[in-house]
Amino acid sequence: MTQGVVAQRLEGRTALVTGSTSNIGRAIAQALAAEGAHVVVSGRDQERGEAVVAGIRADGGKADFVRADLDGTPEASQALAAAAADTLGGRIDVLVNNAGIYRSAPTLADTDAESLDRLYAVNVKAPYFLTQAVAPRMVADGGGAIVNLGSWVARLAAPSGGAYASTKAAMESLTRSWAAELGSQGVRVNAVSPGVVRPPDLDPAVSFSENMTVGTPAGAPGHPDAIGAAVVYLASDDAKFVHGTVLDVDGGRTGVAVVAS
């Protein structure tokens, strides 16, 4: 290696990131591309997706947009897997199951059947069927890495948002199950559990869940780049001995006692 040149950790690899047209997903796509991966940016909004791709290319990275509406049906997930593989030259080395929705039906009494079904369709069934479609490709190609997105609310309960939290608990549980099932076949499966992450496009004057970070070691919401960096680690060979782990990137919210002052 030429002196002074730093090797990119994902050089020559391909990646599919769902829900990557904004916020955390966008940061993940940007981080993977910055480490050399050819990234498929995916989401429902073509204009935003193409803007993310343009930004990655402007920085010297490789990216393409594939539109997808992951509604929880096997067909939608299978179609994305096939289109992404075609775009990436036939293989997907890294899959990031980031796409998800949050329904602000806060309490048990306020959650109707339609909202609950939609949450589970997008947050659990869609990544389940997408992983079902992509994992055999990875095995056939000699291995790969899958990174799921959990949430701090999956393990630290709040008095609202229980339906959403349960979908993230499901993804963290599936992470361990898939690691057990796929690890011996060369596919590593892990998850990142974000804490309160402030959307970078939000008006700085607007408060964003700061109350949930009071008393934590970080003391403030995080930036999406922190999640992107964690995903890069789990996707890379730096984490080759890491299987079935949920990596908390939450400013210490779940790991450190928060004492009210």
CSV table of N, CA and C in Angstrom, one decimal, residues 53-137:
chain,number,residue,atom,x,y,z
A,53,VAL,N,-28.2,10.1,-3.9
A,53,VAL,CA,-27.2,9.5,-4.8
A,53,VAL,C,-26.3,10.6,-5.4
A,54,ALA,N,-26.9,11.7,-5.8
A,54,ALA,CA,-26.1,12.8,-6.4
A,54,ALA,C,-25.0,13.3,-5.4
A,55,GLY,N,-25.4,13.4,-4.1
A,55,GLY,CA,-24.5,13.8,-3.1
A,55,GLY,C,-23.3,12.8,-2.9
A,56,ILE,N,-23.6,11.5,-2.9
A,56,ILE,CA,-22.6,10.5,-2.8
A,56,ILE,C,-21.7,10.5,-3.9
A,57,ARG,N,-22.2,10.6,-5.1
A,57,ARG,CA,-21.4,10.7,-6.3
A,57,ARG,C,-20.5,11.9,-6.4
A,58,ALA,N,-21.0,13.0,-5.9
A,58,ALA,CA,-20.3,14.3,-5.8
A,58,ALA,C,-19.1,14.1,-4.9
A,59,ASP,N,-19.2,13.3,-3.9
A,59,ASP,CA,-18.1,13.0,-3.0
A,59,ASP,C,-17.2,11.9,-3.4
A,60,GLY,N,-17.4,11.4,-4.6
A,60,GLY,CA,-16.5,10.4,-5.2
A,60,GLY,C,-17.0,9.0,-5.0
A,61,GLY,N,-18.2,8.8,-4.4
A,61,GLY,CA,-18.7,7.4,-4.1
A,61,GLY,C,-19.5,6.9,-5.2
A,62,LYS,N,-19.9,5.6,-5.0
A,62,LYS,CA,-20.7,4.9,-6.0
A,62,LYS,C,-22.1,4.7,-5.4
A,63,ALA,N,-23.2,5.1,-6.1
A,63,ALA,CA,-24.5,4.9,-5.6
A,63,ALA,C,-25.5,4.9,-6.7
A,64,ASP,N,-26.6,4.2,-6.6
A,64,ASP,CA,-27.8,4.3,-7.5
A,64,ASP,C,-29.0,4.2,-6.6
A,65,PHE,N,-30.1,4.7,-7.2
A,65,PHE,CA,-31.4,4.7,-6.5
A,65,PHE,C,-32.3,3.6,-7.1
A,66,VAL,N,-32.9,2.9,-6.2
A,66,VAL,CA,-34.0,1.9,-6.6
A,66,VAL,C,-35.2,2.2,-5.8
A,67,ARG,N,-36.3,2.6,-6.4
A,67,ARG,CA,-37.5,3.0,-5.7
A,67,ARG,C,-38.2,1.7,-5.2
A,68,ALA,N,-38.7,1.8,-4.0
A,68,ALA,CA,-39.4,0.6,-3.4
A,68,ALA,C,-40.3,1.1,-2.3
A,69,ASP,N,-41.5,0.5,-2.3
A,69,ASP,CA,-42.5,0.7,-1.2
A,69,ASP,C,-42.6,-0.6,-0.5
A,70,LEU,N,-41.9,-0.7,0.6
A,70,LEU,CA,-41.9,-2.0,1.3
A,70,LEU,C,-43.1,-2.0,2.2
A,71,ASP,N,-44.2,-2.7,1.7
A,71,ASP,CA,-45.5,-2.7,2.4
A,71,ASP,C,-45.7,-3.9,3.2
A,72,GLY,N,-44.7,-4.8,3.3
A,72,GLY,CA,-44.8,-6.0,4.1
A,72,GLY,C,-45.2,-7.2,3.3
A,73,THR,N,-45.4,-7.1,2.1
A,73,THR,CA,-45.7,-8.2,1.2
A,73,THR,C,-44.4,-8.9,0.8
A,74,PRO,N,-44.4,-10.2,0.6
A,74,PRO,CA,-43.2,-10.8,0.1
A,74,PRO,C,-42.8,-10.3,-1.3
A,75,GLU,N,-43.9,-10.0,-2.1
A,75,GLU,CA,-43.6,-9.6,-3.5
A,75,GLU,C,-42.8,-8.2,-3.5
A,76,ALA,N,-43.2,-7.3,-2.6
A,76,ALA,CA,-42.5,-6.0,-2.6
A,76,ALA,C,-41.0,-6.2,-2.2
A,77,SER,N,-40.8,-7.0,-1.2
A,77,SER,CA,-39.4,-7.2,-0.7
A,77,SER,C,-38.6,-8.0,-1.8
A,78,GLN,N,-39.2,-9.0,-2.4
A,78,GLN,CA,-38.5,-9.8,-3.4
A,78,GLN,C,-38.2,-8.9,-4.6
A,79,ALA,N,-39.1,-8.0,-5.0
A,79,ALA,CA,-38.8,-7.2,-6.1
A,79,ALA,C,-37.6,-6.3,-5.9
A,80,LEU,N,-37.5,-5.7,-4.6
A,80,LEU,CA,-36.4,-4.9,-4.3
A,80,LEU,C,-35.1,-5.7,-4.3
A,81,ALA,N,-35.1,-6.9,-3.7
A,81,ALA,CA,-33.9,-7.7,-3.7
A,81,ALA,C,-33.4,-7.9,-5.1
A,82,ALA,N,-34.3,-8.3,-6.0
A,82,ALA,CA,-33.9,-8.6,-7.4
A,82,ALA,C,-33.4,-7.3,-8.1
A,83,ALA,N,-34.1,-6.2,-7.9
A,83,ALA,CA,-33.7,-4.9,-8.6
A,83,ALA,C,-32.4,-4.4,-8.1
A,84,ALA,N,-32.2,-4.6,-6.8
A,84,ALA,CA,-30.9,-4.1,-6.2
A,84,ALA,C,-29.7,-5.0,-6.7
A,85,ALA,N,-30.0,-6.3,-6.7
A,85,ALA,CA,-28.9,-7.2,-7.2
A,85,ALA,C,-28.5,-6.9,-8.6
A,86,ASP,N,-29.5,-6.7,-9.4
A,86,ASP,CA,-29.3,-6.3,-10.8
A,86,ASP,C,-28.4,-5.0,-10.9
A,87,THR,N,-28.8,-4.0,-10.1
A,87,THR,CA,-28.1,-2.8,-10.2
A,87,THR,C,-26.7,-2.9,-9.7
A,88,LEU,N,-26.5,-3.8,-8.7
A,88,LEU,CA,-25.1,-3.9,-8.1
A,88,LEU,C,-24.3,-5.0,-8.8
A,89,GLY,N,-24.7,-5.4,-10.0
A,89,GLY,CA,-23.9,-6.4,-10.7
A,89,GLY,C,-24.1,-7.8,-10.3
A,90,GLY,N,-25.2,-8.1,-9.6
A,90,GLY,CA,-25.5,-9.5,-9.3
A,90,GLY,C,-25.4,-9.9,-7.9
A,91,ARG,N,-24.8,-9.1,-7.1
A,91,ARG,CA,-24.6,-9.5,-5.7
A,91,ARG,C,-24.9,-8.4,-4.7
A,92,ILE,N,-25.3,-8.8,-3.5
A,92,ILE,CA,-25.5,-7.8,-2.4
A,92,ILE,C,-24.6,-8.3,-1.2
A,93,ASP,N,-23.6,-7.6,-0.9
A,93,ASP,CA,-22.7,-8.0,0.2
A,93,ASP,C,-23.2,-7.6,1.5
A,94,VAL,N,-23.8,-6.4,1.6
A,94,VAL,CA,-24.3,-5.8,2.8
A,94,VAL,C,-25.8,-5.5,2.7
A,95,LEU,N,-26.6,-5.9,3.6
A,95,LEU,CA,-28.0,-5.5,3.7
A,95,LEU,C,-28.2,-4.7,4.9
A,96,VAL,N,-28.8,-3.5,4.8
A,96,VAL,CA,-29.1,-2.7,6.0
A,96,VAL,C,-30.6,-2.6,6.0
A,97,ASN,N,-31.3,-3.2,7.0
A,97,ASN,CA,-32.8,-3.1,7.2
A,97,ASN,C,-33.1,-1.9,8.0
A,98,ASN,N,-33.1,-0.7,7.4
A,98,ASN,CA,-33.4,0.5,8.1
A,98,ASN,C,-34.8,1.0,8.0
A,99,ALA,N,-35.5,0.8,6.9
A,99,ALA,CA,-36.8,1.4,6.7
A,99,ALA,C,-37.7,1.0,7.8
A,100,GLY,N,-38.5,2.0,8.2
A,100,GLY,CA,-39.5,1.8,9.3
A,100,GLY,C,-40.4,3.0,9.4
A,101,ILE,N,-41.5,2.8,10.1
A,101,ILE,CA,-42.4,3.9,10.3
A,101,ILE,C,-42.7,4.0,11.8
A,102,TYR,N,-43.1,5.2,12.2
A,102,TYR,CA,-43.5,5.4,13.6
A,102,TYR,C,-44.9,6.0,13.6
A,103,ARG,N,-45.8,5.3,14.2
A,103,ARG,CA,-47.2,5.8,14.3
A,103,ARG,C,-47.4,6.4,15.7
A,104,SER,N,-47.8,7.6,15.8
A,104,SER,CA,-47.9,8.3,17.0
A,104,SER,C,-49.3,8.0,17.7
A,105,ALA,N,-49.7,6.7,17.6
A,105,ALA,CA,-50.8,6.3,18.5
A,105,ALA,C,-50.2,5.9,19.8
A,106,PRO,N,-50.2,6.8,20.8
A,106,PRO,CA,-49.3,6.6,21.9
A,106,PRO,C,-49.6,5.5,22.9
A,107,THR,N,-50.8,5.2,23.1
A,107,THR,CA,-51.2,4.3,24.2
A,107,THR,C,-51.9,3.0,23.7
A,108,LEU,N,-52.0,2.1,24.6
A,108,LEU,CA,-52.7,0.8,24.3
A,108,LEU,C,-54.1,1.1,23.8
A,109,ALA,N,-54.8,2.0,24.5
A,109,ALA,CA,-56.2,2.3,24.1
A,109,ALA,C,-56.3,3.0,22.8
A,110,ASP,N,-55.3,3.8,22.4
A,110,ASP,CA,-55.4,4.6,21.2
A,110,ASP,C,-54.9,3.9,19.9
A,111,THR,N,-54.4,2.7,20.0
A,111,THR,CA,-53.8,2.0,18.9
A,111,THR,C,-54.9,1.1,18.2
A,112,ASP,N,-55.3,1.5,17.0
A,112,ASP,CA,-56.3,0.7,16.3
A,112,ASP,C,-55.7,-0.4,15.5
A,113,ALA,N,-56.5,-1.3,14.9
A,113,ALA,CA,-56.0,-2.5,14.2
A,113,ALA,C,-55.2,-2.1,13.0
A,114,GLU,N,-55.7,-1.1,12.3
A,114,GLU,CA,-55.1,-0.7,11.0
A,114,GLU,C,-53.6,-0.1,11.3
A,115,SER,N,-53.5,0.7,12.4
A,115,SER,CA,-52.2,1.2,12.7
A,115,SER,C,-51.2,0.1,13.1
A,116,LEU,N,-51.7,-0.9,13.9
A,116,LEU,CA,-50.9,-1.9,14.4
A,116,LEU,C,-50.4,-2.8,13.2
A,117,ASP,N,-51.4,-3.1,12.3
A,117,ASP,CA,-51.0,-4.0,11.2
A,117,ASP,C,-50.0,-3.2,10.3
A,118,ARG,N,-50.2,-1.9,10.1
A,118,ARG,CA,-49.2,-1.2,9.3
A,118,ARG,C,-47.8,-1.2,9.9
A,119,LEU,N,-47.8,-1.0,11.2
A,119,LEU,CA,-46.5,-1.0,11.9
A,119,LEU,C,-45.8,-2.3,11.7
A,120,TYR,N,-46.5,-3.4,11.9
A,120,TYR,CA,-45.8,-4.7,11.7
A,120,TYR,C,-45.5,-5.0,10.3
A,121,ALA,N,-46.3,-4.5,9.4
A,121,ALA,CA,-46.1,-4.8,8.0
A,121,ALA,C,-44.8,-4.2,7.5
A,122,VAL,N,-44.6,-2.9,7.8
A,122,VAL,CA,-43.4,-2.1,7.4
A,122,VAL,C,-42.2,-2.4,8.2
A,123,ASN,N,-42.3,-2.5,9.5
A,123,ASN,CA,-41.2,-2.6,10.4
A,123,ASN,C,-40.7,-4.0,10.7
A,124,VAL,N,-41.5,-5.0,10.5
A,124,VAL,CA,-41.1,-6.4,10.7
A,124,VAL,C,-41.3,-7.3,9.5
A,125,LYS,N,-42.4,-7.3,8.9
A,125,LYS,CA,-42.6,-8.2,7.8
A,125,LYS,C,-41.8,-7.9,6.6
A,126,ALA,N,-41.7,-6.6,6.3
A,126,ALA,CA,-40.9,-6.2,5.1
A,126,ALA,C,-39.4,-6.5,5.2
A,127,PRO,N,-38.8,-6.2,6.4
A,127,PRO,CA,-37.4,-6.7,6.5
A,127,PRO,C,-37.2,-8.2,6.6
A,128,TYR,N,-38.2,-8.8,7.2
A,128,TYR,CA,-38.2,-10.3,7.2
A,128,TYR,C,-38.2,-10.9,5.8
A,129,PHE,N,-39.1,-10.5,5.0
A,129,PHE,CA,-39.1,-11.0,3.6
A,129,PHE,C,-37.9,-10.6,2.8
A,130,LEU,N,-37.4,-9.4,3.0
A,130,LEU,CA,-36.3,-8.9,2.3
A,130,LEU,C,-35.0,-9.7,2.7
A,131,THR,N,-34.9,-10.0,4.0
A,131,THR,CA,-33.8,-10.8,4.4
A,131,THR,C,-33.9,-12.2,3.9
A,132,GLN,N,-35.1,-12.7,3.8
A,132,GLN,CA,-35.4,-14.1,3.3
A,132,GLN,C,-35.0,-14.1,1.8
A,133,ALA,N,-35.1,-13.0,1.1
A,133,ALA,CA,-34.7,-13.0,-0.3
A,133,ALA,C,-33.2,-12.8,-0.5
A,134,VAL,N,-32.6,-12.0,0.3
A,134,VAL,CA,-31.2,-11.6,0.1
A,134,VAL,C,-30.2,-12.6,0.7
A,135,ALA,N,-30.6,-13.2,1.9
A,135,ALA,CA,-29.6,-14.1,2.6
A,135,ALA,C,-29.2,-15.3,1.7
A,136,PRO,N,-30.1,-16.0,1.0
A,136,PRO,CA,-29.6,-17.1,0.1
A,136,PRO,C,-28.6,-16.6,-0.9
A,137,ARG,N,-28.8,-15.4,-1.5
A,137,ARG,CA,-27.8,-14.8,-2.4
A,137,ARG,C,-26.5,-14.7,-1.8
